[in-house]
Structures are given as C-alpha cells and as structure tokens.
mmCIF file of the C-alpha atoms, coordinates in Angstrom:
data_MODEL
# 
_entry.id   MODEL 
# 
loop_
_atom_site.group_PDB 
_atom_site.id 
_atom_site.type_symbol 
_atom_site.label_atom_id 
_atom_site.label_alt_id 
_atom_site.label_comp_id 
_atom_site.label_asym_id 
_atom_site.label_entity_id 
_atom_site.label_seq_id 
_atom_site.pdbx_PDB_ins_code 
_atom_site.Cartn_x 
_atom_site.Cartn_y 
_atom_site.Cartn_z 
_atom_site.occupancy 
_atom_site.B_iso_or_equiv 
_atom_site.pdbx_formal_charge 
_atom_site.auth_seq_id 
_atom_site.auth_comp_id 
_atom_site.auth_asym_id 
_atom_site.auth_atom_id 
_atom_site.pdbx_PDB_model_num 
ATOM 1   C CA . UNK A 1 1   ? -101.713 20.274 58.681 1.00 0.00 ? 1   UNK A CA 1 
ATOM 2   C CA . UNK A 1 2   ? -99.753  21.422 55.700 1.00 0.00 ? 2   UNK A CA 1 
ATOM 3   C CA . UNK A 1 3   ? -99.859  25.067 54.685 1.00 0.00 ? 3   UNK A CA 1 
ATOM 4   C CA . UNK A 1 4   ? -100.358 27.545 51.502 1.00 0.00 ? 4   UNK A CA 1 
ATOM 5   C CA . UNK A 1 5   ? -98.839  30.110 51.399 1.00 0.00 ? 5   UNK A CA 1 
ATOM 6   C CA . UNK A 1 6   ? -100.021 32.994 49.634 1.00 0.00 ? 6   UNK A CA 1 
ATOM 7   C CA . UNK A 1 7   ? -99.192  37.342 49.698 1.00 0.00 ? 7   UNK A CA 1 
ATOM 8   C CA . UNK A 1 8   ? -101.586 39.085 51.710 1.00 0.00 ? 8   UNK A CA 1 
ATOM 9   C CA . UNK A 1 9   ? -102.109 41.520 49.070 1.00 0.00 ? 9   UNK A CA 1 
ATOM 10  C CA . UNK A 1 10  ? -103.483 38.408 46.788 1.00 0.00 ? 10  UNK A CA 1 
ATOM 11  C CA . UNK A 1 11  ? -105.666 37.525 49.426 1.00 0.00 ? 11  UNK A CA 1 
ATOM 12  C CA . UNK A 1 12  ? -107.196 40.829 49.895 1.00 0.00 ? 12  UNK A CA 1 
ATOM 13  C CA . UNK A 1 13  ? -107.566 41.174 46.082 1.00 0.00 ? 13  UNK A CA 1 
ATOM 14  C CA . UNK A 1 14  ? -109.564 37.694 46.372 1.00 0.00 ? 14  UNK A CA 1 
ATOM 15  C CA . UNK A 1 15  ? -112.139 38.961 49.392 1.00 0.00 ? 15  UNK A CA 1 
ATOM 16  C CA . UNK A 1 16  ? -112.824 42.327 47.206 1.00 0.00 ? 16  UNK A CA 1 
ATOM 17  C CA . UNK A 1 17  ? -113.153 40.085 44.400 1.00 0.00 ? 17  UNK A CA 1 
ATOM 18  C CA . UNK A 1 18  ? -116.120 38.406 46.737 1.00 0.00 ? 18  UNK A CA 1 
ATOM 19  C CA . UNK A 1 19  ? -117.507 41.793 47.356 1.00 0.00 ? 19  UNK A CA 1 
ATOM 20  C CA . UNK A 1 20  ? -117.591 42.953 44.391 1.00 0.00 ? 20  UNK A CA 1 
ATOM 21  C CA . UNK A 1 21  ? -119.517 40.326 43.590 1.00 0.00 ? 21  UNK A CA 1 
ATOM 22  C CA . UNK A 1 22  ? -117.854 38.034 41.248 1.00 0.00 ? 22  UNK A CA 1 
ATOM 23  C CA . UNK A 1 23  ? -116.297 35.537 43.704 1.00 0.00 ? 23  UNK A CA 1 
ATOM 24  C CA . UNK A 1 24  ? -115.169 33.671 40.998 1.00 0.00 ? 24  UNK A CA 1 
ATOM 25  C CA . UNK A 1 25  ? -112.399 32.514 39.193 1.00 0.00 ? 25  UNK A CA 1 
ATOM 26  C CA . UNK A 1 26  ? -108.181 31.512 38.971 1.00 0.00 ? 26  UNK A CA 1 
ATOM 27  C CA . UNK A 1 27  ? -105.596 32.294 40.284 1.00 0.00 ? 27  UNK A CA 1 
ATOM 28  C CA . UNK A 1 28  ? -102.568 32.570 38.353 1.00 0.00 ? 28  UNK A CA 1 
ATOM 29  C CA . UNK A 1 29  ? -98.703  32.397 39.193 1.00 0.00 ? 29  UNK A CA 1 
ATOM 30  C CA . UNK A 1 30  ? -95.169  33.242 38.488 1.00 0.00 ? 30  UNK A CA 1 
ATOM 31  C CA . UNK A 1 31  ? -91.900  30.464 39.466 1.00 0.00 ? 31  UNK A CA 1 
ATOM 32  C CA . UNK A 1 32  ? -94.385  28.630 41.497 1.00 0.00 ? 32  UNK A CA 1 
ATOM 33  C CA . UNK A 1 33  ? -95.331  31.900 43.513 1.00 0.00 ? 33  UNK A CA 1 
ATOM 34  C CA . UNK A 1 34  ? -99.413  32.752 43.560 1.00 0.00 ? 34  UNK A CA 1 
ATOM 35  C CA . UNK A 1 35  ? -99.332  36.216 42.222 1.00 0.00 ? 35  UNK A CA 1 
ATOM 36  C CA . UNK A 1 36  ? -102.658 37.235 40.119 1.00 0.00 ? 36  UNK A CA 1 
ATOM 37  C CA . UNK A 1 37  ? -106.486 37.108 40.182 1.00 0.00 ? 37  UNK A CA 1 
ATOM 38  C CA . UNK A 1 38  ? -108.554 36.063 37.207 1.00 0.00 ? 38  UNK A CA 1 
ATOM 39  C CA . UNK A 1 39  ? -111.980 36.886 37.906 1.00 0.00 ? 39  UNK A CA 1 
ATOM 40  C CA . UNK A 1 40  ? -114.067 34.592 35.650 1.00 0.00 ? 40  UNK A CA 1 
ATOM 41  C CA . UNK A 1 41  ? -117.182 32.321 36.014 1.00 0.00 ? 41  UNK A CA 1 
ATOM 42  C CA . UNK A 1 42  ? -116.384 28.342 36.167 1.00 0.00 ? 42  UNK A CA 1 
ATOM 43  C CA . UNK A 1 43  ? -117.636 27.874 32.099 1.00 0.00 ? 43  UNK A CA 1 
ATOM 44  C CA . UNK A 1 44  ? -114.811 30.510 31.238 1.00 0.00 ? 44  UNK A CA 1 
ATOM 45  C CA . UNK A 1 45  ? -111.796 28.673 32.877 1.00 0.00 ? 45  UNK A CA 1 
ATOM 46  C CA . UNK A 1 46  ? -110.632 27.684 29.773 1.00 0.00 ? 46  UNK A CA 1 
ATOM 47  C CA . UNK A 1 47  ? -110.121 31.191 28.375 1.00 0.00 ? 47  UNK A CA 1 
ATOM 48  C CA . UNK A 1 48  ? -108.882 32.696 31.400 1.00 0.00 ? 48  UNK A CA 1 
ATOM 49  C CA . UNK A 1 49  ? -105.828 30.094 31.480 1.00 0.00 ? 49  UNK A CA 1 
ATOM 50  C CA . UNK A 1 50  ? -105.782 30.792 27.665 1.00 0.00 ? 50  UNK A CA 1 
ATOM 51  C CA . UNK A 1 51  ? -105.008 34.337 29.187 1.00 0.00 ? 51  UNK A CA 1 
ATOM 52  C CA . UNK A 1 52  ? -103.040 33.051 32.452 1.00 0.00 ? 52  UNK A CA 1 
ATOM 53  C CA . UNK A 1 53  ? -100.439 31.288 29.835 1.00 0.00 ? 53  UNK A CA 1 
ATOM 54  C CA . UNK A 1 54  ? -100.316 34.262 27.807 1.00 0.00 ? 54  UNK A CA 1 
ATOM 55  C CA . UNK A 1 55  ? -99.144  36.076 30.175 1.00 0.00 ? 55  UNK A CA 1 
ATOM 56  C CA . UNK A 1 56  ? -95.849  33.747 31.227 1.00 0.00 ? 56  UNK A CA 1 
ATOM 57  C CA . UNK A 1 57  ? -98.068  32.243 34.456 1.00 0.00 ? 57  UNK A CA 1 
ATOM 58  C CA . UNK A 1 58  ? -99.254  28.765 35.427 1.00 0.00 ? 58  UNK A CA 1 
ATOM 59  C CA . UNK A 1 59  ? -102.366 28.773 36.878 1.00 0.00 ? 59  UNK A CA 1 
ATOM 60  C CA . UNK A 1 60  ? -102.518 28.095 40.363 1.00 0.00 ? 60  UNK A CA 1 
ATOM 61  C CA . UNK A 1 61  ? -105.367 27.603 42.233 1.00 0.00 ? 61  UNK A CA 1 
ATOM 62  C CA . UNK A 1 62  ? -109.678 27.786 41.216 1.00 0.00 ? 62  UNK A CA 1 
ATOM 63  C CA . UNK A 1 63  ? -111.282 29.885 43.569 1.00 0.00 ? 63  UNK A CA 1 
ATOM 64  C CA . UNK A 1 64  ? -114.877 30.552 44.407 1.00 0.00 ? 64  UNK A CA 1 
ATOM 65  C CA . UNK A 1 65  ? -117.904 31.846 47.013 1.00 0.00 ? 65  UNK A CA 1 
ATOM 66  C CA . UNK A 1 66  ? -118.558 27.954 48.477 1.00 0.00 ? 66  UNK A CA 1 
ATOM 67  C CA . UNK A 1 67  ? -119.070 26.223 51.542 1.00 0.00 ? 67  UNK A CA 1 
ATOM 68  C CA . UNK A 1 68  ? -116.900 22.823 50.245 1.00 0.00 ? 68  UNK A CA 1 
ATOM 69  C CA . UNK A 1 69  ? -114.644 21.978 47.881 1.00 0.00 ? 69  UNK A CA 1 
ATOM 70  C CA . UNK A 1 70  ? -115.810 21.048 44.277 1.00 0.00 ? 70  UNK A CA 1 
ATOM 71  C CA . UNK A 1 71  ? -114.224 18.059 42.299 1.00 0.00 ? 71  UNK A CA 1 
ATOM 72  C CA . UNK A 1 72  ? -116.223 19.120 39.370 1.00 0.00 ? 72  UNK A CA 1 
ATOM 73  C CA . UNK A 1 73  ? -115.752 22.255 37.662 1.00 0.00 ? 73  UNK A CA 1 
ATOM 74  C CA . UNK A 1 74  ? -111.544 22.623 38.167 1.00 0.00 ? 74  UNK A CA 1 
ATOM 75  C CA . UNK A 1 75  ? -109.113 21.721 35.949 1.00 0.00 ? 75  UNK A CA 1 
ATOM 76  C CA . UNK A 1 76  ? -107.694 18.408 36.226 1.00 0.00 ? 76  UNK A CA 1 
ATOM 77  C CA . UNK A 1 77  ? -103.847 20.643 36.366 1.00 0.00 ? 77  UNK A CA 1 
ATOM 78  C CA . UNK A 1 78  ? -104.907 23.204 38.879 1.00 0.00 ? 78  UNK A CA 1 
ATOM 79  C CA . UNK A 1 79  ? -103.388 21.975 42.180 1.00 0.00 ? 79  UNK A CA 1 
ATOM 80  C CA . UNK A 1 80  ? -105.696 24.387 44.861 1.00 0.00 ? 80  UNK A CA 1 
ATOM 81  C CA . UNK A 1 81  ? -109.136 25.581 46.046 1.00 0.00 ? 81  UNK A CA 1 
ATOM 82  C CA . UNK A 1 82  ? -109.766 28.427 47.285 1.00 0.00 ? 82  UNK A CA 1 
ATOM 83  C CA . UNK A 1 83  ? -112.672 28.913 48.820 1.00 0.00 ? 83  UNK A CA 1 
ATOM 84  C CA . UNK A 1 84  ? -114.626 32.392 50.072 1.00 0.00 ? 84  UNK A CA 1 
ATOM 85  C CA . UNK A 1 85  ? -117.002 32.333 52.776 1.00 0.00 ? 85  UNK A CA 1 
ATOM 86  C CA . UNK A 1 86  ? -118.541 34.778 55.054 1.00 0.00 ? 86  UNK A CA 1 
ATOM 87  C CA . UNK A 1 87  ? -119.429 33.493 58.598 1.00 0.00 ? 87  UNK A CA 1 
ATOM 88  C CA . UNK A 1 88  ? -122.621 33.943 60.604 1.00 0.00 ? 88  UNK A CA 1 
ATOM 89  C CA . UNK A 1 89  ? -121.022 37.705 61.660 1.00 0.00 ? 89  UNK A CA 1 
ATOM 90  C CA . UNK A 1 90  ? -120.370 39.090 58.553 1.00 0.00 ? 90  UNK A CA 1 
ATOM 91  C CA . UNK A 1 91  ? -116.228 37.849 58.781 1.00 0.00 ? 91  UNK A CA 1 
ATOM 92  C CA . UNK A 1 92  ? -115.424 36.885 55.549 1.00 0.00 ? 92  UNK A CA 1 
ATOM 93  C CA . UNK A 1 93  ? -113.007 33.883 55.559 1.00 0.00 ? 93  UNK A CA 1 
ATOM 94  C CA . UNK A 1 94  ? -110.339 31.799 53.206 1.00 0.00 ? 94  UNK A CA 1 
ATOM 95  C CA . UNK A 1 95  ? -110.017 28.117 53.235 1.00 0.00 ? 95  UNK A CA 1 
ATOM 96  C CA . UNK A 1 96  ? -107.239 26.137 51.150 1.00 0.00 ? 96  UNK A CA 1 
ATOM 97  C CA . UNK A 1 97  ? -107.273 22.660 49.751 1.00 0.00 ? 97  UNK A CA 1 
ATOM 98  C CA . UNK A 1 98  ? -105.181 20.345 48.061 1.00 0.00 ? 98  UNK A CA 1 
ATOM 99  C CA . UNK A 1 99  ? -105.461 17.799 45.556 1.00 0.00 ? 99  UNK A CA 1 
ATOM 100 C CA . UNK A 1 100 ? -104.857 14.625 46.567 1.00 0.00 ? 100 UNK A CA 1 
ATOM 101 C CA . UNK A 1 101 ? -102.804 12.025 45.195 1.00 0.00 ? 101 UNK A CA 1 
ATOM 102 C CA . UNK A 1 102 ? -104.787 10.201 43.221 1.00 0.00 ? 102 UNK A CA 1 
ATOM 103 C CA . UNK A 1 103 ? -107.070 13.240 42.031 1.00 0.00 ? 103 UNK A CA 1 
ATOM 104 C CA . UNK A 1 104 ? -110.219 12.288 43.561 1.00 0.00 ? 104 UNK A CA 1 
ATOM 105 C CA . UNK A 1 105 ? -110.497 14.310 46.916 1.00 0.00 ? 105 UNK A CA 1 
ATOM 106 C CA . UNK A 1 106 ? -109.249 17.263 48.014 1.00 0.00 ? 106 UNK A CA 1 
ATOM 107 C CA . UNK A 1 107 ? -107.469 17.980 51.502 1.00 0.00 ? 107 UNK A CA 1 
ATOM 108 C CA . UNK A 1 108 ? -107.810 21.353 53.611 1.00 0.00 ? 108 UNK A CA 1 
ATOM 109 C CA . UNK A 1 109 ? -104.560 22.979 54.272 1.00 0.00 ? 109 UNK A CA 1 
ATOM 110 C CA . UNK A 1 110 ? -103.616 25.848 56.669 1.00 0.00 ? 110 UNK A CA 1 
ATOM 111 C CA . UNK A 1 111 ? -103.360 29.340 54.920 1.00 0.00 ? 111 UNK A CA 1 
ATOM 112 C CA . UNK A 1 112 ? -100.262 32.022 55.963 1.00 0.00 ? 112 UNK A CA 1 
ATOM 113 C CA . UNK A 1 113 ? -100.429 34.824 54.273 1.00 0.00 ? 113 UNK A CA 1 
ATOM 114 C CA . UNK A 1 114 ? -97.166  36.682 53.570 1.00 0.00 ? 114 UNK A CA 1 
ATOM 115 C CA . UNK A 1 115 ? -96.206  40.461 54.065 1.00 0.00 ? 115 UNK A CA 1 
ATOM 116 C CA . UNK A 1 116 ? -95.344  40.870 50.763 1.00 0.00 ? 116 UNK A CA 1 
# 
C-alpha cells in the first residue's frame, strides 16, 4: 500500500481540530509538503483555497469527521482525504486516500507521520 506522509504536528493539529469540534476542512501546503490546517465547513472550500493561494500554498488534501471517503463535496484539484474517526474506545484515528486515475474513486493509503 502506498503511503502519505504528513508532520506529526499537522496531524495533531487535525485530531484537536476534531475535538474542538469543527472536524472540517483543507489542508494546505508549501513545495508539495502538507503544512497548514484550514478549518472550514465543505460549502466554504472555495474561500478557504481563496485564502490557501493567498498565502503562497496549494491546497492539499479535504479533510473531515467520516466513516468513507466522499467523491462529492472535494475539489476536483485536491489530490487527498483525510478522514477523522474515533473508534468504539474512544481512539481517535486518521485514514488517507488517494484519487485515482481517472477521478472517480478514491484509494486508501498508509499514513507515516514525520518527526518534524
């Protein structure tokens, strides 16, 4: 299985963003490197990149509080999912996925998060 790679201080920012209780939103980054969290609901993706752009990022990957991954709501030139879960113990948990080729499914990757 392929892998994401992403700083472990961007994933922690993502579970608080869950517990706060936004859960929400994009993810934006620098030279191809995840970096920042957007907090926004789904209808305000298109400000937030507005925003992500503004600031010299691409975005990178929609994230949200969901079981699967949703063709629907992300932008056609956001590669990644994100998804935020908590299990049946409380553990809260990241899954990854990928775009596929053709744009019409998505594929789960392996995440490694980086001691940045």
């Amino acid at each position: 299985m392929s892998r994401l790679k992403l700083p472990r201080t961007l994933a922690n920012a993502l579970l608080g963003d869950l517990q706060s209780g936004t859960g929400a939103g994009v993810v934006g980054a620098a030279s191809g490197a995840p970096r920042s969290v957007y907090p926004c609901a789904p209808a305000d993706f298109a400000a937030t990149l507005a925003v992500i752009r503004s600031r010299g990022e691409a975005p990178f990957a929609c994230y949200s509080h969901a079981a699967e991954p949703d063709a629907g709501p992300v932008p056609a030139e956001i590669p990644y999912q994100i998804l935020l879960a908590a299990d049946t113990k409380g553990v809260i948990l990241l899954r990854a996925f990928q775009r596929s080729e053709d744009a019409a499914a998505w594929r789960e990757l392996d995440i490694e998060l980086d001691h940045d």
